[in-house]
Structure formats: C-alpha cells, structure tokens
Amino acid sequence: MPQPVSQSGRRTAAASAALRSAAQSISTHPARTLLTVSGVVIGVVSIVTITAVLQGVKREVRSQLEGLGANVVIVVPGQLNSSGQPNPMAMMGISTLTAADAAALKRVPGVVTASPVIFVAGSASRTRGSAHAAFVVATSSGGMRMNPSPIVAGRYFTAGETDAKVCVLADRPRRDLFGAAPAVGRRVWVRGQAFRVVGVLKRPDDEGLLGSHLLGLGDLVYLPLGITHHLFPGGEVNRIVLKTDYLHPADGMIDAMDAALRASHHGVNDFGVITQKRGLALVIRLLNMVQALLVLVSGISLLVAGIGIMNVMLLSINERTNEIGIRKTVGARRADLFWQFLTEAMAICVVGSIIGLAISSLACALIARFAPLAPVLNGQLIGLTLVVCCGLGLAFGVLPASRAARMDPIEAVRHE
C-alpha cells in the first residue's frame, strides 16, 4: 500500500519542478535570456566595483591616519561645526592662530610637543628660476619629527638651527630635484633663497596609494621657523601640530587645550581642535556620502533591469498561454504556476548577479594591478549583492507570476 506524501515532501517536489521549469525556459530562449541578464550584469558590475573601490579607499585612509599616531592632534583656524567639520573658508583665509597659541598649548598637562606650521608660498627648485611641485612648510624640529617617515639620509635640523638656512626633504621632492644622486649637502632654492639639505626622509612604504596622496606627507620640504620669519616676513601660523601623552585621558586633555586656546584668544572660540579619531570620522563620512551617491546612481541600472525582467516575463507568459492552460487542466494549481514563473525571474537575477560578480572581481584585480587603489571585495559585499538580486527578481517577478496563476484554463487552452 503506497505511503501518503507528506506536506514537506510535496513542497520539495514543487520547488524542484519550479527550478527545472525555470532552467528549461532560460535554456530554451538563450538570446532573450542574455538580453535580460545583461541589465542585471551591468547594474551589479557598476555597484559592486564602485563599492569595492571606495571600501578600499576608506580602509587605506583609516590606516594612513592611524599611522600618524593616535596621539597626534591638529589645531586649525576657524571653529568646527556641530558635526566636527572645519570651515574650509576659515582654513583658507586669514589664520587666527599664533605662536603664542603653540606656547600656551605646550603648558597643557599631557602635551609633549606643540609645533606651529607655516605654509610657505612658492615651490622648491634645484637651481634659481626652476620649479618643482612640493609643499614647503616651516616648523620646529619637533614638528618635523611628527612625520611618520624616518630619516633615511643625513639628519633632522635641530632646535639650535632655527635661524639657519637648512632644510629636510621628503622622498618625492628629493627624487624630483636630484634623482638618484645624494641630496644631503646640496642646495635647494625657495623663493630665491638657497637652503642646504641636511636630511632626507624615507620613502613611505605605501606611497603609491591614495591615502598618501591625500595626506601629502611625501611631498613636504621642511624649513626652520626662525629663518622663514626672517626671509619671508608676514607668514601666518596655518596649523599647530601637537603630540600628546598616551597616559593622559584624551577627553580631559582636549578640554584643557580648548581652555588654553580660548584664554589665548581672549575668549573667542575661533579655532578647531581635530583629533585623529575626529579627523578619521570626517574623511569616512565624506567617503560614505560619495559612496551612497554613486551607488544610488548605479542602482538606477538595476531598477531598469528589473523592469526589463518584468516585461520579458509578461511577454513569455503571452507566448506560453496555451501551455499554462494545459497545465491547469491536468491539475496544476495556481500556487504551482505562481512559483514556477517567480522562480524563473529570480533565477535570471541570480545568474546575472553571479556573472556580474565575476566581472567585478576581474575589474577589481585590474584596478589593484594598474591603479593606486586597493579595492575590497569581501564576502559581506558578495552576499549582500546576491540578496539584493534575489529581492529584485522577487519584486519584479510577482506581477507576471500572478498573471500566469490567475489565467482561466479554458480560455488559455483556446489561445492560439
């Protein structure tokens, strides 16, 4: 005597039949399937590649900023807004910072070093009259040592050389000015004044990556503060860079810095204190906004692909009306037909997402090989892509599946 089929067994059999029917329909019309899948592929490639690239940029920026040290603090002119973001116009305009501010910050408990930084207008050159791209700054010996790249040739200029015409080069200006030749002892011209090179910083290990370009630490030429004031009068203190003690509580120390600066500015809060954590949050917030915008724009292609799938499925149902009528007359239920066509729509989206992920993986590998970027294509992004594509097939497959399920079997069989 045959055993009755259980409810779960019937569901499994129905799911298997729906999958077989979807595979047969997809393979029977390869050209139509290819055109339908191409929209999903384009959407997946654009979204996944953009997201992977920006995830890599965020990871690298985070590592670059953390490489500066968690105990590095930067004071900028202009008050920060409510989200902790500096006012760009205040930072580019007349600075309210002074050398007295740096002296006041040095007296704050927990501050190891406070060094003013002056942006020197002009470029560095090997001979008078030529020019090379470099960022010339004036700071103290302590401020120069906060650059995470160590000395690879020569030495730092000392506190006693603040009035000497000496300089320290980062690796890129050294290469631009002197190539493979030694730079220590040679002369560098800045705004018609010759400075003797006493030291060269090591080339950053990840100089080719985007984070190094954002920070610009490999492009600096360091001059002493005293001689800069003497030769180029009128320069403003554009930043104050501080190195703090890890043992002091960060929040209390930042409050003490704010109090010292307000006292130096006669109670006017026209400055901003940026910690590594706050600076990292600002950059990541900006990158998240860019990522959201680009993904939103790229997501339009997925929406268009979903509409295309729905139209193709509706066309397929019109072509297969007679088949649907025959299936209903031999016992197929509405639910069977509904899941058959819904599974077909989801299968198209899954196939498209797999092909798109494969192309995105290749694109990310080529970007990592030939561009200064390191895309991050992880399991979380892959899984999210598959889930979104399944949801796309589900959302745009419901209408065609419902239409197929609601067909009258008699009218469908008569359909020519």
XYZ file of C-alpha atoms in Angstrom:
416
model
C 0.000 0.000 0.000
C 1.605 3.333 -1.026
C 2.521 5.721 1.774
C 0.889 9.179 1.672
C 3.205 12.002 0.634
C 3.947 14.445 3.454
C 3.396 18.213 3.225
C 7.157 18.896 3.220
C 7.651 16.301 0.501
C 5.067 17.991 -1.704
C 6.752 21.342 -1.155
C 10.150 19.911 -2.082
C 8.733 18.291 -5.221
C 7.017 21.550 -6.205
C 10.223 23.535 -5.672
C 12.219 21.052 -7.749
C 9.660 21.219 -10.535
C 9.737 25.030 -10.483
C 13.534 25.031 -10.721
C 13.520 22.551 -13.609
C 10.906 24.589 -15.442
C 12.894 27.818 -14.909
C 16.106 26.195 -16.159
C 14.322 24.821 -19.210
C 12.771 28.185 -20.047
C 16.085 30.005 -19.679
C 17.943 27.491 -21.862
C 15.180 27.370 -24.486
C 15.429 31.103 -25.239
C 19.180 31.935 -24.891
C 19.084 35.216 -26.830
C 16.165 36.591 -24.830
C 17.736 35.414 -21.594
C 21.088 37.022 -22.490
C 19.467 40.392 -23.130
C 17.502 40.171 -19.891
C 20.522 39.114 -17.838
C 22.735 41.863 -19.322
C 20.838 44.573 -17.463
C 21.418 42.840 -14.138
C 25.084 42.261 -15.009
C 25.661 45.950 -15.789
C 23.984 47.038 -12.575
C 25.898 44.553 -10.426
C 29.262 45.384 -12.020
C 28.829 49.135 -11.538
C 27.559 48.949 -7.952
C 29.961 46.253 -6.722
C 33.037 47.781 -8.355
C 32.285 51.275 -7.051
C 31.583 49.964 -3.558
C 34.712 47.787 -3.521
C 36.909 50.686 -4.643
C 35.508 53.083 -2.048
C 35.756 50.443 0.675
C 39.431 50.089 -0.225
C 39.896 53.858 -0.129
C 38.259 54.046 3.319
C 40.443 51.237 4.652
C 43.579 52.862 3.330
C 42.708 56.342 4.611
C 41.982 54.811 8.012
C 45.367 53.056 8.080
C 47.150 56.177 6.857
C 45.612 58.400 9.526
C 46.193 55.809 12.209
C 49.801 55.649 11.042
C 50.216 59.237 12.171
C 49.657 58.052 15.720
C 46.584 58.208 17.903
C 48.291 60.880 20.000
C 48.653 63.453 17.205
C 46.302 66.467 17.425
C 45.957 69.287 14.889
C 44.673 72.781 15.662
C 43.180 74.654 12.693
C 41.864 78.215 12.318
C 38.102 78.616 12.350
C 35.536 76.979 14.602
C 34.354 73.450 13.857
C 30.681 72.995 13.067
C 28.245 70.840 15.024
C 29.413 67.667 13.235
C 33.065 68.396 13.993
C 33.888 69.542 10.469
C 36.236 72.505 9.913
C 35.131 75.579 7.997
C 37.044 75.382 4.683
C 36.881 79.149 4.092
C 38.305 79.874 7.546
C 41.105 77.379 6.918
C 41.965 79.052 3.592
C 41.566 82.639 4.769
C 43.437 84.726 7.328
C 44.584 82.488 10.152
C 43.779 83.361 13.755
C 46.495 81.074 15.135
C 49.731 82.478 16.553
C 52.989 81.282 18.020
C 51.581 82.293 21.424
C 48.892 79.637 20.962
C 51.544 76.978 20.485
C 53.338 78.186 23.616
C 50.075 78.059 25.587
C 49.367 74.531 24.377
C 52.811 73.356 25.454
C 51.862 74.150 29.034
C 48.777 71.887 28.935
C 49.389 68.726 31.001
C 49.819 65.763 28.673
C 51.081 67.764 25.675
C 54.574 66.555 24.763
C 55.210 68.840 21.775
C 53.298 71.730 20.175
C 54.739 72.991 16.898
C 53.422 75.803 14.685
C 53.262 75.085 10.952
C 53.535 77.888 8.379
C 52.675 77.325 4.723
C 55.401 78.923 2.618
C 54.182 80.171 -0.752
C 56.315 79.045 -3.670
C 57.994 75.876 -4.905
C 61.322 74.208 -4.321
C 63.890 74.119 -7.135
C 67.384 72.794 -7.737
C 68.546 75.985 -9.429
C 67.371 79.563 -9.283
C 64.446 80.064 -11.645
C 63.310 76.435 -11.984
C 60.422 74.931 -10.016
C 59.209 71.519 -8.870
C 55.930 70.572 -7.253
C 56.443 70.479 -3.497
C 54.656 71.646 -0.390
C 57.039 73.938 1.503
C 56.317 74.374 5.203
C 58.143 75.905 8.120
C 58.032 74.247 11.522
C 60.144 73.359 14.502
C 62.389 70.354 14.791
C 59.742 68.657 16.920
C 57.005 69.301 14.375
C 59.109 67.851 11.583
C 59.688 64.666 13.596
C 55.940 64.014 13.710
C 56.113 62.904 10.080
C 55.910 59.087 10.391
C 58.587 58.607 7.717
C 62.016 58.332 9.417
C 65.267 59.917 8.280
C 66.995 57.763 5.653
C 69.945 60.079 4.913
C 71.514 62.880 6.919
C 69.668 64.177 9.988
C 66.840 66.409 11.219
C 67.642 70.075 11.722
C 67.938 70.851 15.410
C 66.303 73.428 17.678
C 69.548 75.397 17.560
C 69.315 75.699 13.777
C 66.030 77.614 13.720
C 67.832 80.603 12.143
C 69.984 78.506 9.776
C 69.299 78.162 6.056
C 68.848 74.410 6.157
C 66.032 72.098 5.094
C 64.822 68.499 5.186
C 63.251 66.884 2.136
C 60.598 64.222 1.912
C 61.360 61.491 -0.606
C 59.380 62.800 -3.564
C 60.965 66.291 -3.645
C 64.355 64.612 -3.248
C 63.701 62.435 -6.307
C 62.256 65.314 -8.343
C 65.187 67.590 -7.569
C 68.170 65.230 -7.513
C 67.039 61.914 -8.976
C 69.176 59.032 -7.755
C 72.039 61.351 -6.698
C 72.663 62.082 -2.989
C 70.806 65.175 -1.770
C 72.445 65.814 1.617
C 74.792 68.804 1.374
C 73.203 70.091 -1.854
C 71.282 73.334 -2.181
C 67.539 73.836 -2.703
C 66.089 77.188 -3.777
C 62.852 78.517 -2.298
C 61.656 81.966 -3.442
C 65.156 82.974 -4.471
C 66.817 81.795 -1.240
C 69.204 78.833 -1.069
C 68.802 76.235 1.697
C 71.270 73.443 2.412
C 69.773 69.952 2.593
C 70.690 68.322 5.904
C 68.315 65.338 5.802
C 66.066 63.203 3.619
C 63.013 61.281 4.817
C 62.388 57.672 3.878
C 60.004 56.888 1.064
C 56.646 55.758 2.521
C 56.055 52.029 2.049
C 52.626 52.701 0.512
C 53.419 55.968 -1.260
C 51.645 54.911 -4.423
C 48.322 54.508 -2.621
C 45.630 57.134 -2.444
C 45.944 57.792 1.286
C 49.494 59.058 0.924
C 48.376 61.452 -1.801
C 45.526 62.740 0.377
C 47.837 63.436 3.308
C 50.673 64.801 1.181
C 53.348 63.798 3.712
C 55.648 62.546 0.958
C 55.693 65.964 -0.801
C 56.929 68.173 2.040
C 60.003 70.384 2.231
C 60.693 71.434 5.842
C 62.273 74.788 6.694
C 63.134 76.103 10.201
C 60.709 78.626 11.692
C 63.180 81.366 12.592
C 64.831 81.779 9.203
C 61.418 81.604 7.496
C 60.142 84.543 9.571
C 63.313 86.461 8.707
C 63.421 85.747 4.966
C 59.683 85.619 4.238
C 58.009 88.001 6.697
C 54.258 88.126 7.016
C 53.688 84.384 7.067
C 50.841 83.158 9.272
C 50.642 80.148 11.553
C 48.322 77.944 9.499
C 48.300 74.885 11.768
C 49.535 73.798 15.161
C 50.524 70.144 15.412
C 50.652 68.539 18.851
C 51.960 65.257 20.161
C 50.299 64.136 23.385
C 50.995 61.594 26.088
C 49.053 58.334 25.810
C 48.790 58.138 29.606
C 46.600 61.235 29.948
C 42.808 60.916 29.472
C 42.026 62.191 25.979
C 38.732 63.973 26.749
C 40.124 65.937 29.690
C 43.220 66.903 27.726
C 41.145 68.175 24.778
C 39.057 70.267 27.177
C 42.264 71.700 28.644
C 43.507 72.547 25.125
C 40.241 74.335 24.333
C 40.502 76.337 27.578
C 44.133 77.310 26.881
C 43.310 78.451 23.348
C 40.234 80.431 24.454
C 42.349 82.223 27.048
C 44.968 83.000 24.384
C 42.208 84.286 22.058
C 40.544 86.406 24.775
C 37.516 84.137 24.986
C 36.866 83.962 21.225
C 36.317 80.398 20.045
C 37.792 80.897 16.527
C 39.786 77.679 16.312
C 39.204 73.958 15.942
C 40.899 71.009 17.596
C 40.976 67.915 15.380
C 41.998 64.629 16.944
C 42.913 61.563 14.919
C 39.553 59.998 15.754
C 37.630 63.104 14.688
C 39.698 63.572 11.546
C 39.163 59.963 10.548
C 35.426 60.297 11.144
C 35.286 63.354 8.864
C 37.041 61.602 5.995
C 34.991 58.421 6.357
C 31.762 60.454 6.490
C 32.701 62.207 3.262
C 33.566 58.933 1.561
C 30.299 57.380 2.755
C 28.377 60.263 1.201
C 30.225 59.815 -2.091
C 29.629 56.067 -1.981
C 25.909 56.480 -1.280
C 25.540 58.926 -4.179
C 27.403 56.723 -6.655
C 25.577 53.573 -5.567
C 22.249 55.405 -5.885
C 23.094 56.468 -9.432
C 24.320 52.969 -10.328
C 21.235 51.439 -8.700
C 19.106 53.031 -11.421
C 20.539 50.469 -13.841
C 19.330 47.663 -11.565
C 15.888 49.230 -11.439
C 15.815 49.382 -15.227
C 16.976 45.751 -15.335
C 14.134 44.749 -13.020
C 11.590 46.475 -15.258
C 13.116 44.686 -18.241
C 12.773 41.329 -16.476
C 9.112 42.017 -15.744
C 8.411 42.948 -19.362
C 10.192 39.876 -20.693
C 8.331 37.659 -18.243
C 4.982 39.152 -19.308
C 5.900 38.540 -22.943
C 6.888 34.979 -22.078
C 3.522 34.367 -20.400
C 1.685 35.583 -23.516
C 3.716 33.162 -25.628
C 3.089 30.276 -23.213
C -0.617 30.865 -22.578
C -1.581 27.575 -24.190
C 0.999 25.709 -22.106
C -0.349 27.318 -18.925
C -3.906 26.282 -19.849
C -2.861 22.657 -20.464
C -1.003 22.526 -17.149
C -4.065 23.815 -15.311
C -6.379 21.302 -16.970
C -4.164 18.405 -15.861
C -4.147 19.525 -12.228
C -1.610 22.317 -11.792
C -2.630 24.698 -9.036
C -2.376 28.470 -9.001
C 0.440 28.234 -6.471
C 2.401 25.884 -8.751
C 2.249 28.295 -11.681
C 2.935 31.294 -9.449
C 6.132 29.767 -8.042
C 7.202 28.486 -11.456
C 7.324 31.960 -13.025
C 8.564 33.675 -9.862
C 11.435 31.181 -9.649
C 12.263 31.884 -13.277
C 12.525 35.648 -12.613
C 14.695 35.078 -9.545
C 16.904 32.633 -11.444
C 17.563 35.243 -14.130
C 18.611 37.747 -11.428
C 20.846 35.243 -9.637
C 22.575 34.228 -12.886
C 23.097 37.907 -13.718
C 24.483 38.642 -10.265
C 26.955 35.744 -10.465
C 28.209 36.887 -13.868
C 28.378 40.496 -12.614
C 30.344 39.467 -9.510
C 32.818 37.554 -11.679
C 33.342 40.595 -13.910
C 33.641 42.857 -10.850
C 36.287 40.564 -9.364
C 38.283 40.819 -12.573
C 37.826 44.608 -12.674
C 38.975 44.957 -9.052
C 42.043 42.828 -9.761
C 42.947 45.017 -12.755
C 42.396 48.207 -10.733
C 44.632 46.894 -7.940
C 47.266 45.947 -10.516
C 47.376 49.110 -12.610
C 45.982 51.906 -10.368
C 46.965 53.330 -6.940
C 43.872 51.765 -5.376
C 43.181 48.577 -3.453
C 39.514 47.564 -3.875
C 37.983 45.439 -1.108
C 35.638 42.745 -2.441
C 34.705 40.728 0.636
C 32.162 38.059 1.455
C 29.786 40.565 3.019
C 29.562 42.579 -0.205
C 29.131 39.426 -2.298
C 26.401 38.093 -0.013
C 24.584 41.428 0.033
C 24.685 41.554 -3.770
C 23.125 38.111 -4.073
C 20.401 39.008 -1.567
C 19.586 42.260 -3.391
C 19.389 40.482 -6.737
C 17.097 37.808 -5.296
C 14.919 40.592 -3.926
C 14.955 42.244 -7.365
C 13.691 39.057 -9.004
C 11.102 38.657 -6.278
C 9.818 42.241 -6.595
C 9.593 42.309 -10.396
C 8.516 38.698 -10.820
C 5.382 38.886 -8.689
C 3.225 40.621 -11.315
C 3.990 38.182 -14.179
C 3.682 35.181 -11.848
C 0.331 36.434 -10.549
C -0.954 36.935 -14.083
C 0.024 33.383 -15.036
C -1.582 31.946 -11.895
C -4.888 33.802 -12.451
C -5.409 32.673 -16.052
C -8.662 30.870 -16.847
C -7.697 27.356 -18.002
C -10.445 27.136 -20.683
C -9.548 30.483 -22.255
C -5.846 29.670 -22.017
C -6.252 26.352 -23.838
C -8.229 28.061 -26.618
C -5.493 30.697 -27.021
C -3.706 30.479 -30.376
